[in-house]
Coordinates of C-alpha atoms in Angstrom, one line a residue:
X6 CA 25.8 -41.8 -142.3
X7 CA 25.1 -39.9 -139.1
X8 CA 26.6 -40.6 -135.7
X9 CA 25.7 -39.3 -132.2
X10 CA 28.2 -39.5 -129.5
X11 CA 27.3 -38.8 -125.8
X12 CA 29.6 -37.9 -123.0
X13 CA 29.5 -36.7 -119.4
X14 CA 27.8 -39.5 -117.5
X15 CA 29.1 -40.9 -114.2
X16 CA 28.6 -41.2 -110.5
X17 CA 27.4 -38.2 -108.5
X18 CA 26.1 -37.7 -105.0
X19 CA 22.5 -36.6 -104.4
X20 CA 22.3 -32.8 -104.8
X21 CA 25.2 -32.8 -107.2
X22 CA 25.4 -31.8 -110.9
X23 CA 26.4 -33.3 -114.2
X24 CA 26.5 -32.0 -117.7
X25 CA 25.8 -34.4 -120.6
X26 CA 26.9 -33.6 -124.1
X27 CA 25.9 -35.1 -127.4
X28 CA 27.6 -34.3 -130.7
X29 CA 26.2 -35.2 -134.0
X30 CA 28.4 -35.7 -137.0
X31 CA 28.3 -37.0 -140.5
X32 CA 26.1 -36.3 -143.5
X33 CA 24.0 -33.6 -141.9
X34 CA 22.0 -31.0 -143.8
X35 CA 20.0 -29.8 -140.9
X36 CA 18.9 -30.8 -137.4
X37 CA 15.2 -30.4 -136.7
X38 CA 15.3 -31.3 -133.0
X39 CA 17.6 -32.9 -130.4
X40 CA 16.6 -34.4 -127.1
X41 CA 17.5 -36.6 -124.2
X42 CA 15.8 -39.7 -123.1
X43 CA 16.4 -41.9 -120.1
X44 CA 15.7 -45.4 -119.1
X45 CA 16.0 -46.6 -115.5
X46 CA 16.2 -50.2 -114.6
X47 CA 12.9 -51.9 -114.9
X48 CA 11.2 -48.8 -116.3
X49 CA 10.2 -47.6 -119.8
X50 CA 12.3 -45.1 -121.6
X51 CA 11.0 -41.6 -121.1
X52 CA 11.7 -38.2 -122.8
X53 CA 13.6 -36.0 -120.4
X54 CA 14.1 -32.8 -122.5
X55 CA 13.9 -31.7 -126.1
X56 CA 15.0 -28.6 -128.0
X57 CA 13.8 -27.7 -131.4
X58 CA 15.7 -26.1 -134.3
X59 CA 14.1 -22.8 -133.3
X60 CA 15.2 -23.2 -129.7
X61 CA 11.9 -24.2 -128.1
X62 CA 12.4 -26.5 -125.1
X63 CA 10.2 -28.9 -123.3
X64 CA 10.9 -31.0 -120.2
X65 CA 9.3 -33.9 -118.3
X66 CA 7.7 -32.6 -115.2
X67 CA 10.0 -34.4 -112.9
X68 CA 13.1 -32.5 -114.1
X69 CA 11.6 -29.0 -114.5
X70 CA 13.6 -26.4 -112.6
X71 CA 16.6 -28.8 -112.2
X72 CA 17.6 -29.7 -115.8
X73 CA 18.4 -27.4 -118.7
X74 CA 18.8 -28.4 -122.3
X75 CA 20.8 -26.2 -124.7
X76 CA 22.5 -26.5 -128.0
X77 CA 25.4 -25.2 -130.0
X78 CA 24.4 -25.1 -133.6
X79 CA 27.9 -24.6 -134.9
X80 CA 29.0 -27.8 -133.2
X81 CA 25.8 -29.8 -133.8
X82 CA 25.9 -30.5 -130.1
X83 CA 23.2 -30.6 -127.5
X84 CA 23.8 -30.4 -123.8
X85 CA 21.9 -31.4 -120.7
X86 CA 22.8 -29.6 -117.5
X87 CA 21.5 -31.6 -114.6
X88 CA 21.4 -29.9 -111.2
X89 CA 20.0 -31.0 -107.8
X90 CA 20.3 -34.6 -108.9
X91 CA 18.2 -37.2 -107.1
X92 CA 18.6 -41.0 -106.8
X93 CA 15.6 -41.4 -109.0
X94 CA 17.5 -39.6 -111.8
X95 CA 19.7 -42.7 -112.1
X96 CA 19.3 -44.1 -115.6
X97 CA 21.0 -44.6 -119.0
X98 CA 20.6 -41.3 -120.8
X99 CA 20.4 -41.4 -124.6
X100 CA 20.6 -38.7 -127.1
X101 CA 18.2 -38.5 -130.0
X102 CA 18.2 -36.2 -133.0
X103 CA 15.8 -35.7 -135.9
X104 CA 18.1 -35.0 -138.8
X105 CA 17.8 -34.2 -142.5
X106 CA 20.8 -35.7 -144.2
X107 CA 22.6 -34.3 -147.2
X108 CA 20.5 -36.6 -149.3
X109 CA 17.4 -34.7 -147.9
X110 CA 16.2 -37.7 -146.0
X111 CA 14.7 -37.2 -142.6
X112 CA 15.5 -39.7 -139.9
X113 CA 15.7 -40.3 -136.2
X114 CA 19.2 -41.1 -134.8
X115 CA 20.3 -42.4 -131.4
X116 CA 23.5 -42.4 -129.4
X117 CA 24.6 -45.4 -127.5
X118 CA 23.8 -43.9 -124.1
X119 CA 25.6 -42.8 -121.1
X120 CA 25.0 -44.0 -117.5
X121 CA 24.2 -41.6 -114.8
X122 CA 24.2 -42.9 -111.2
X123 CA 23.1 -40.7 -108.4
X124 CA 24.1 -42.3 -105.1
X125 CA 25.8 -41.5 -101.8

């Protein structure tokens, strides 16, 4: 059993910052990658940022230079630092992790999501 728990969402004014956290817990042998997705009202879910086990990162073009993904391996936690937020960043942000369990089974796991609203 693996669980992902996100935190850090909320209401912020345009130009402001937020930091999202996602902690993985449970029967974890290793984490291959962790990432953040978002889904805005009426839109499809999109990958925002991802970080691999080796620390390689990738971002959707719309957040490059504004968002930074990082991780703490000891805590099985991934962070998303979001700066210079824009109204179009408003969405439910969900954490995803590709995890190998103690049973050596690889699977994709999701958090429940955290709402980010960028508005004045």
